[in-house]
């Protein structure tokens, strides 16, 4: 059976009307993506399938410095013990070849005195390499081979000491240790500054020793696709800051707010507040400088993903002047307050400057309304307090106006009546 044809034309039906309505942009939920740089500055990158492992052995010193402490200490101990055992075997062979180990045959010309076993040879090897010299064992001039072994052990011991102690020193004086006291704000903010949308972060140095020639660099890392169809998974885009003069050099004496103006050259130019939350970009911040006390170049890093960027916020002021001294309150280092900021992108703000004016006017009106409400509440509270004070005063006057009446009782007595007044 054929379906009955509708009297209403199809273009005027509900599906037809719904298809012609303008659709609002649909923002999909952001897929959780691994960040390139962690908050503590470590790189989230794993190197796999490296075939030429021998390249690491060509730079042994850097490889030892890059190793973890437990591996470095194991290599440190193993190297010294192995050298002691190796030269202990050499001293034992010298004594064995010279006949010093033969207890039956008395030999007055020993190569090394009191070396009668491998244990005594091992102890003598330790005494020679670390220059302890207890005095019980000593080399004589009867064996040229013993003199040769002594020279070789001294040279090898000096080389091992130089490499191992240098490695330990470089590990303890690494530049990333100084970066532990260079801090960044937990969140980044976007707000209006000088009638322009700006991306801002806060940096600070906890130590009194300064960072000389401190420079700041910002990069946006995102996945992009070229017009030819090539997909770049990690595309790094440099971002300019307000301190672009003199290669971003700054005087990091107190906590500073680093500002990036979102203009047409910024990768954030087309992002609105809603689109920012759905994007997968990552802003990397790199702070470099020379440590004043050691002269070593240090670098501190961090990153901000879209969830860590607060739109319409501004950092609170933490530097104040107290008794002629400037003080920084680091308990409020990452605190922010709301600021009147348009939710549109910087491109829309440049095309329609009236949006900013309307936003500021609404903010001013809301501020005035809040002030009126606050003043009215204060007046109401003061009126209530005055009424309460007046009523209490009236009650006191009424209570004080109530007089106690006196009642007189007459009792008969001799020669007349004497009144007794009782209240």
Short mmCIF file of C-alpha atoms in Angstrom, two decimals:
data_model
loop_
_atom_site.label_atom_id
_atom_site.label_comp_id
_atom_site.label_asym_id
_atom_site.label_seq_id
_atom_site.Cartn_x
_atom_site.Cartn_y
_atom_site.Cartn_z
CA UNK A 1 0.00 0.00 0.00
CA UNK A 2 1.35 3.41 -0.96
CA UNK A 3 1.97 6.00 1.74
CA UNK A 4 -0.42 8.94 1.83
CA UNK A 5 1.08 12.12 0.44
CA UNK A 6 1.17 15.06 2.83
CA UNK A 7 -0.78 18.20 2.05
CA UNK A 8 2.10 20.46 3.39
CA UNK A 9 4.99 20.85 0.94
CA UNK A 10 8.27 19.28 1.97
CA UNK A 11 10.16 22.57 2.02
CA UNK A 12 7.78 23.86 4.72
CA UNK A 13 7.92 20.74 6.86
CA UNK A 14 9.86 20.65 10.14
CA UNK A 15 12.91 18.79 8.71
CA UNK A 16 13.08 21.25 5.81
CA UNK A 17 12.84 24.28 8.04
CA UNK A 18 15.44 22.88 10.45
CA UNK A 19 17.87 22.24 7.62
CA UNK A 20 17.68 25.88 6.49
CA UNK A 21 18.23 27.37 9.94
CA UNK A 22 21.75 28.75 10.57
CA UNK A 23 23.70 26.31 12.67
CA UNK A 24 25.82 27.44 15.54
CA UNK A 25 29.42 26.24 15.64
CA UNK A 26 29.75 23.02 17.58
CA UNK A 27 32.84 22.75 19.78
CA UNK A 28 33.98 19.23 20.42
CA UNK A 29 35.53 18.17 23.64
CA UNK A 30 39.28 18.44 23.66
CA UNK A 31 41.04 15.10 23.47
CA UNK A 32 43.50 14.63 26.30
CA UNK A 33 46.90 15.00 24.67
CA UNK A 34 50.31 14.39 26.16
CA UNK A 35 52.13 17.61 26.89
CA UNK A 36 55.53 18.22 25.34
CA UNK A 37 57.07 19.92 28.40
CA UNK A 38 55.99 19.01 31.93
CA UNK A 39 55.28 21.63 34.58
CA UNK A 40 58.63 20.94 36.26
CA UNK A 41 60.47 21.53 32.97
CA UNK A 42 61.29 17.93 32.02
CA UNK A 43 60.85 16.96 28.37
CA UNK A 44 58.19 14.34 27.74
CA UNK A 45 60.01 12.63 24.90
CA UNK A 46 61.24 9.04 24.67
CA UNK A 47 64.10 8.11 22.30
CA UNK A 48 63.56 4.68 20.77
CA UNK A 49 65.35 2.40 18.32
CA UNK A 50 68.72 4.17 18.48
CA UNK A 51 71.04 1.90 16.53
CA UNK A 52 74.32 3.78 16.86
CA UNK A 53 74.81 3.35 20.59
CA UNK A 54 78.56 3.78 20.22
CA UNK A 55 78.14 7.53 19.80
CA UNK A 56 77.50 7.81 23.55
CA UNK A 57 80.85 6.17 24.33
CA UNK A 58 82.67 8.76 22.24
CA UNK A 59 81.69 11.35 24.85
CA UNK A 60 82.19 9.36 28.05
CA UNK A 61 82.32 12.36 30.38
CA UNK A 62 78.94 13.75 29.28
CA UNK A 63 77.46 10.26 29.45
CA UNK A 64 78.66 9.87 33.05
CA UNK A 65 77.26 13.27 34.00
CA UNK A 66 73.88 12.49 32.42
CA UNK A 67 73.54 9.21 34.29
CA UNK A 68 71.47 8.95 37.44
CA UNK A 69 73.19 9.15 40.80
CA UNK A 70 72.88 5.46 41.59
CA UNK A 71 74.59 4.45 38.35
CA UNK A 72 77.27 7.11 38.81
CA UNK A 73 78.11 5.89 42.31
CA UNK A 74 78.23 2.28 41.13
CA UNK A 75 80.63 3.20 38.31
CA UNK A 76 82.68 5.34 40.73
CA UNK A 77 83.12 2.47 43.20
CA UNK A 78 83.66 -0.17 40.54
CA UNK A 79 86.37 1.86 38.79
CA UNK A 80 88.46 2.38 41.93
CA UNK A 81 88.10 -1.19 43.19
CA UNK A 82 88.97 -2.58 39.76
CA UNK A 83 92.10 -0.44 39.53
CA UNK A 84 93.18 -1.52 43.01
CA UNK A 85 92.66 -5.19 42.14
CA UNK A 86 94.44 -4.83 38.80
CA UNK A 87 97.56 -3.26 40.29
CA UNK A 88 97.41 -5.63 43.27
CA UNK A 89 97.74 -8.46 40.77
CA UNK A 90 100.67 -6.59 39.16
CA UNK A 91 102.45 -6.20 42.51
CA UNK A 92 101.82 -9.84 43.34
CA UNK A 93 103.30 -10.93 39.99
CA UNK A 94 106.34 -8.70 40.54
CA UNK A 95 106.88 -10.23 43.98
CA UNK A 96 106.30 -13.74 42.65
CA UNK A 97 108.75 -13.25 39.77
CA UNK A 98 111.40 -11.87 42.11
CA UNK A 99 110.96 -14.72 44.59
CA UNK A 100 109.67 -12.60 47.45
CA UNK A 101 106.80 -15.02 48.13
CA UNK A 102 109.15 -18.00 48.77
CA UNK A 103 109.17 -18.31 52.54
CA UNK A 104 111.69 -21.18 52.55
CA UNK A 105 114.42 -19.35 50.65
CA UNK A 106 115.51 -16.28 52.54
CA UNK A 107 115.88 -13.30 50.20
CA UNK A 108 117.28 -10.03 51.54
CA UNK A 109 116.62 -8.00 48.37
CA UNK A 110 112.81 -7.69 48.19
CA UNK A 111 111.07 -5.60 45.55
CA UNK A 112 108.43 -4.56 48.08
CA UNK A 113 108.93 -5.20 51.75
CA UNK A 114 106.29 -7.18 53.67
CA UNK A 115 104.40 -8.29 50.54
CA UNK A 116 103.95 -12.00 51.22
CA UNK A 117 100.45 -12.72 49.80
CA UNK A 118 97.80 -11.32 47.50
CA UNK A 119 96.09 -9.61 50.46
CA UNK A 120 99.23 -7.71 51.36
CA UNK A 121 99.71 -6.85 47.65
CA UNK A 122 96.12 -5.48 47.55
CA UNK A 123 96.72 -3.36 50.64
CA UNK A 124 99.94 -2.01 49.17
CA UNK A 125 98.10 -1.17 45.92
CA UNK A 126 95.59 0.92 47.89
CA UNK A 127 98.41 2.67 49.78
CA UNK A 128 100.18 3.58 46.54
CA UNK A 129 97.14 4.85 44.64
CA UNK A 130 95.59 6.93 47.42
CA UNK A 131 99.01 7.90 48.87
CA UNK A 132 98.21 6.72 52.39
CA UNK A 133 101.67 5.31 53.25
CA UNK A 134 101.33 3.49 56.56
CA UNK A 135 105.09 2.81 56.56
CA UNK A 136 105.03 -0.98 56.87
CA UNK A 137 105.33 -1.70 53.15
CA UNK A 138 107.65 0.16 50.83
CA UNK A 139 109.27 -0.29 47.43
CA UNK A 140 113.02 -0.83 47.16
CA UNK A 141 115.50 0.02 44.45
CA UNK A 142 116.30 -3.62 43.68
CA UNK A 143 113.53 -4.12 41.03
CA UNK A 144 113.15 -1.93 37.93
CA UNK A 145 109.83 -3.69 37.22
CA UNK A 146 108.44 -2.51 40.57
CA UNK A 147 109.46 1.07 39.78
CA UNK A 148 107.69 0.83 36.42
CA UNK A 149 104.50 -0.48 38.03
CA UNK A 150 104.66 2.33 40.60
CA UNK A 151 104.83 4.99 37.89
CA UNK A 152 102.00 3.43 35.91
CA UNK A 153 99.74 3.16 38.94
CA UNK A 154 100.33 6.80 39.88
CA UNK A 155 99.45 7.99 36.37
CA UNK A 156 96.35 5.80 36.10
CA UNK A 157 95.23 6.81 39.60
CA UNK A 158 95.52 10.52 38.76
CA UNK A 159 93.45 10.04 35.58
CA UNK A 160 90.73 8.13 37.44
CA UNK A 161 90.63 10.73 40.20
CA UNK A 162 90.36 13.58 37.71
CA UNK A 163 87.54 11.97 35.72
CA UNK A 164 85.52 10.68 38.65
CA UNK A 165 85.85 13.77 40.84
CA UNK A 166 85.12 16.02 37.86
CA UNK A 167 82.01 13.98 37.11
CA UNK A 168 80.81 14.25 40.72
CA UNK A 169 81.47 18.00 40.75
CA UNK A 170 79.59 18.58 37.50
CA UNK A 171 76.62 16.58 38.74
CA UNK A 172 76.42 18.57 41.96
CA UNK A 173 76.88 21.90 40.15
CA UNK A 174 74.45 21.29 37.31
CA UNK A 175 72.53 24.29 36.05
CA UNK A 176 69.14 22.68 36.62
CA UNK A 177 69.76 22.85 40.39
CA UNK A 178 69.63 26.64 40.21
CA UNK A 179 66.44 26.40 38.18
CA UNK A 180 64.64 24.92 41.19
CA UNK A 181 64.37 28.43 42.67
CA UNK A 182 63.08 30.00 39.43
CA UNK A 183 59.31 29.72 39.66
CA UNK A 184 56.44 30.25 37.25
CA UNK A 185 52.79 30.94 37.92
CA UNK A 186 50.57 27.89 37.98
CA UNK A 187 48.19 29.39 35.42
CA UNK A 188 48.49 31.83 32.56
CA UNK A 189 45.87 34.55 32.05
CA UNK A 190 44.38 36.44 29.12
CA UNK A 191 43.05 39.92 29.79
CA UNK A 192 42.86 43.37 28.25
CA UNK A 193 45.91 45.59 28.76
CA UNK A 194 46.23 48.93 26.94
CA UNK A 195 43.09 48.11 24.93
CA UNK A 196 44.66 44.91 23.54
CA UNK A 197 44.17 41.28 24.42
CA UNK A 198 47.32 40.01 26.13
CA UNK A 199 48.62 36.61 27.21
CA UNK A 200 50.39 36.99 30.57
CA UNK A 201 52.39 34.81 32.94
CA UNK A 202 54.35 35.60 36.09
CA UNK A 203 57.94 34.57 36.84
CA UNK A 204 60.05 35.01 39.96
CA UNK A 205 63.38 34.20 41.57
CA UNK A 206 63.41 33.00 45.19
CA UNK A 207 67.13 33.62 45.76
CA UNK A 208 68.80 36.94 46.47
CA UNK A 209 71.62 36.14 44.07
CA UNK A 210 70.44 37.39 40.70
CA UNK A 211 70.28 35.87 37.24
CA UNK A 212 72.49 37.97 34.97
CA UNK A 213 71.22 38.64 31.45
CA UNK A 214 67.95 36.82 31.97
CA UNK A 215 66.05 36.19 28.74
CA UNK A 216 62.56 34.82 28.20
CA UNK A 217 61.25 32.94 25.18
CA UNK A 218 57.72 31.78 24.44
CA UNK A 219 56.78 29.12 21.93
CA UNK A 220 53.44 27.66 20.91
CA UNK A 221 53.53 23.94 20.13
CA UNK A 222 50.61 22.54 18.19
CA UNK A 223 49.75 20.01 15.53
CA UNK A 224 49.44 21.66 12.11
CA UNK A 225 48.84 20.57 8.53
CA UNK A 226 50.52 22.29 5.60
CA UNK A 227 48.63 23.18 2.37
CA UNK A 228 50.38 20.22 0.74
CA UNK A 229 48.82 17.86 3.27
CA UNK A 230 51.92 17.26 5.39
CA UNK A 231 51.09 16.78 9.07
CA UNK A 232 53.56 18.33 11.52
CA UNK A 233 52.87 16.80 14.94
CA UNK A 234 55.08 19.24 16.87
CA UNK A 235 55.11 22.60 15.15
CA UNK A 236 57.00 25.20 17.19
CA UNK A 237 55.98 28.84 16.66
CA UNK A 238 57.95 31.64 18.30
CA UNK A 239 55.93 34.19 20.27
CA UNK A 240 57.14 37.74 20.84
CA UNK A 241 56.86 39.44 24.23
CA UNK A 242 56.80 43.08 25.28
CA UNK A 243 60.48 42.85 26.34
CA UNK A 244 61.59 42.13 22.77
CA UNK A 245 64.12 44.97 22.96
CA UNK A 246 67.71 43.82 23.50
CA UNK A 247 66.91 40.16 22.85
CA UNK A 248 64.29 39.84 25.59
CA UNK A 249 66.84 40.71 28.29
CA UNK A 250 65.27 41.70 31.59
CA UNK A 251 66.20 42.61 35.14
CA UNK A 252 64.77 39.81 37.27
CA UNK A 253 64.96 41.47 40.67
CA UNK A 254 61.30 41.12 41.71
CA UNK A 255 58.50 38.94 40.31
CA UNK A 256 57.66 40.09 36.79
CA UNK A 257 54.60 39.67 34.58
CA UNK A 258 55.59 38.64 31.06
CA UNK A 259 53.08 39.97 28.54
CA UNK A 260 52.47 38.84 24.97
CA UNK A 261 50.21 41.09 22.91
CA UNK A 262 47.84 38.98 20.82
CA UNK A 263 48.09 40.70 17.44
CA UNK A 264 47.79 39.53 13.86
CA UNK A 265 51.21 37.85 14.04
CA UNK A 266 50.28 35.83 17.13
CA UNK A 267 49.19 32.18 16.86
CA UNK A 268 46.42 33.04 19.37
CA UNK A 269 44.92 35.72 17.12
CA UNK A 270 41.94 33.65 15.89
CA UNK A 271 41.12 31.92 19.17
CA UNK A 272 38.16 32.97 21.28
CA UNK A 273 37.55 31.89 24.86
CA UNK A 274 35.46 28.89 23.79
CA UNK A 275 37.82 27.85 21.01
CA UNK A 276 40.80 28.09 23.34
CA UNK A 277 39.30 25.51 25.69
CA UNK A 278 38.80 23.11 22.80
CA UNK A 279 42.23 23.60 21.22
CA UNK A 280 45.24 21.34 21.73
CA UNK A 281 47.94 24.00 21.81
CA UNK A 282 50.70 24.19 24.40
CA UNK A 283 52.59 27.35 25.32
CA UNK A 284 56.21 26.66 26.31
CA UNK A 285 58.10 29.21 28.43
CA UNK A 286 61.91 29.12 28.55
CA UNK A 287 63.88 31.30 30.98
CA UNK A 288 67.65 31.47 30.53
CA UNK A 289 70.41 33.37 32.28
CA UNK A 290 73.82 33.24 33.96
CA UNK A 291 74.04 32.42 37.66
CA UNK A 292 75.69 35.31 39.47
CA UNK A 293 77.61 33.19 42.01
CA UNK A 294 78.93 30.41 39.74
CA UNK A 295 78.85 31.91 36.24
CA UNK A 296 77.07 28.83 34.88
CA UNK A 297 74.27 29.28 32.36
CA UNK A 298 70.98 27.94 33.69
CA UNK A 299 67.62 27.30 32.06
CA UNK A 300 64.17 26.89 33.57
CA UNK A 301 61.20 25.61 31.57
CA UNK A 302 57.49 25.11 31.97
CA UNK A 303 54.40 24.91 29.78
CA UNK A 304 50.72 25.83 29.79
CA UNK A 305 47.99 23.86 28.08
CA UNK A 306 44.53 25.22 27.29
CA UNK A 307 43.06 24.13 30.65
CA UNK A 308 45.74 26.14 32.46
CA UNK A 309 44.98 29.41 30.63
CA UNK A 310 42.37 31.52 32.45
CA UNK A 311 40.46 33.86 30.17
CA UNK A 312 39.30 37.10 31.78
CA UNK A 313 41.66 37.05 34.77
CA UNK A 314 44.52 39.24 35.95
CA UNK A 315 47.33 38.65 38.43
CA UNK A 316 47.07 40.37 41.79
CA UNK A 317 49.77 42.80 42.91
CA UNK A 318 52.27 41.24 45.30
CA UNK A 319 55.02 43.90 45.46
CA UNK A 320 54.42 46.56 48.10
CA UNK A 321 56.49 49.20 49.84
CA UNK A 322 56.80 48.84 53.60
CA UNK A 323 58.95 51.16 55.71
CA UNK A 324 61.00 52.25 52.71
CA UNK A 325 61.67 48.65 51.56
CA UNK A 326 59.98 46.84 48.70
CA UNK A 327 58.62 43.44 49.70
CA UNK A 328 57.17 40.63 47.58
CA UNK A 329 54.47 38.39 49.06
CA UNK A 330 55.02 35.01 47.40
CA UNK A 331 51.92 33.54 49.08
CA UNK A 332 49.91 35.42 46.42
CA UNK A 333 52.28 34.63 43.58
CA UNK A 334 49.74 32.72 41.48
CA UNK A 335 46.55 34.42 42.69
CA UNK A 336 44.33 35.98 40.05
CA UNK A 337 41.21 38.15 40.03
CA UNK A 338 38.48 38.49 37.45
CA UNK A 339 38.82 41.26 34.88
CA UNK A 340 36.34 42.55 32.31
CA UNK A 341 37.47 40.88 29.09
CA UNK A 342 35.57 40.20 25.85
CA UNK A 343 35.02 36.53 25.11
CA UNK A 344 35.68 36.99 21.42
CA UNK A 345 38.97 36.52 19.59
CA UNK A 346 41.53 39.25 19.01
CA UNK A 347 40.63 39.31 15.31
CA UNK A 348 36.98 40.05 16.10
CA UNK A 349 38.09 42.66 18.61
CA UNK A 350 40.18 44.41 15.95
CA UNK A 351 37.35 44.27 13.42
CA UNK A 352 34.73 45.50 15.92
CA UNK A 353 36.30 47.82 18.51
CA UNK A 354 32.85 48.55 19.90
CA UNK A 355 32.89 45.13 21.59
CA UNK A 356 35.58 46.31 23.98
CA UNK A 357 33.74 49.55 24.71
CA UNK A 358 30.52 47.68 25.45
CA UNK A 359 32.35 45.24 27.69
CA UNK A 360 33.99 48.04 29.64
CA UNK A 361 30.67 49.88 29.96
CA UNK A 362 28.95 46.75 31.26
CA UNK A 363 31.78 46.25 33.70
CA UNK A 364 31.48 49.84 34.89
CA UNK A 365 27.71 49.53 35.32
CA UNK A 366 28.03 46.29 37.24
CA UNK A 367 30.68 47.88 39.42
CA UNK A 368 28.44 50.87 40.12
CA UNK A 369 25.50 48.58 40.89
CA UNK A 370 27.61 46.58 43.29
CA UNK A 371 28.71 49.82 44.97
CA UNK A 372 25.09 50.96 45.27
CA UNK A 373 24.06 47.64 46.76
CA UNK A 374 26.95 47.77 49.16
CA UNK A 375 26.11 51.33 50.23
CA UNK A 376 22.42 50.50 50.62
CA UNK A 377 23.29 47.48 52.74
CA UNK A 378 25.52 49.64 54.89
CA UNK A 379 22.73 52.24 55.31
CA UNK A 380 20.22 49.54 56.18
CA UNK A 381 22.57 48.05 58.71
CA UNK A 382 23.24 51.45 60.24
CA UNK A 383 19.49 52.20 60.37
CA UNK A 384 18.83 48.87 62.03
CA UNK A 385 21.55 49.53 64.55
CA UNK A 386 20.14 53.04 65.21
CA UNK A 387 16.61 51.71 65.62
CA UNK A 388 17.82 49.00 67.95
CA UNK A 389 19.79 51.55 69.96
CA UNK A 390 16.72 53.87 70.16
CA UNK A 391 14.39 51.12 71.29
CA UNK A 392 16.82 50.02 73.97
CA UNK A 393 17.13 53.63 75.20
CA UNK A 394 13.34 53.96 75.36
CA UNK A 395 13.08 50.78 77.33
CA UNK A 396 15.66 52.07 79.78
CA UNK A 397 13.76 55.34 80.21
CA UNK A 398 10.47 53.52 80.70
CA UNK A 399 12.02 51.26 83.28
CA UNK A 400 13.57 54.17 85.12
CA UNK A 401 10.22 56.09 85.07
CA UNK A 402 8.40 53.34 86.91
CA UNK A 403 8.41 54.58 90.57
CA UNK A 404 7.74 52.30 93.46
CA UNK A 405 4.69 53.52 95.47
CA UNK A 406 5.00 53.93 99.21
CA UNK A 407 2.36 52.47 101.48
CA UNK A 408 2.02 53.84 105.05
CA UNK A 409 0.76 51.74 107.86
CA UNK A 410 -0.37 53.37 111.11
CA UNK A 411 0.18 51.47 114.28
CA UNK A 412 -1.32 52.65 117.58
CA UNK A 413 1.13 53.80 120.19
CA UNK A 414 1.19 55.69 123.34
CA UNK A 415 0.55 59.37 123.06
CA UNK A 416 -0.44 59.21 119.46
CA UNK A 417 -0.02 57.38 116.21
CA UNK A 418 3.37 56.87 114.62
CA UNK A 419 3.34 56.03 110.92
CA UNK A 420 5.53 53.23 109.56
CA UNK A 421 6.31 53.63 105.88
CA UNK A 422 6.78 50.47 103.93
CA UNK A 423 7.60 50.45 100.28
#
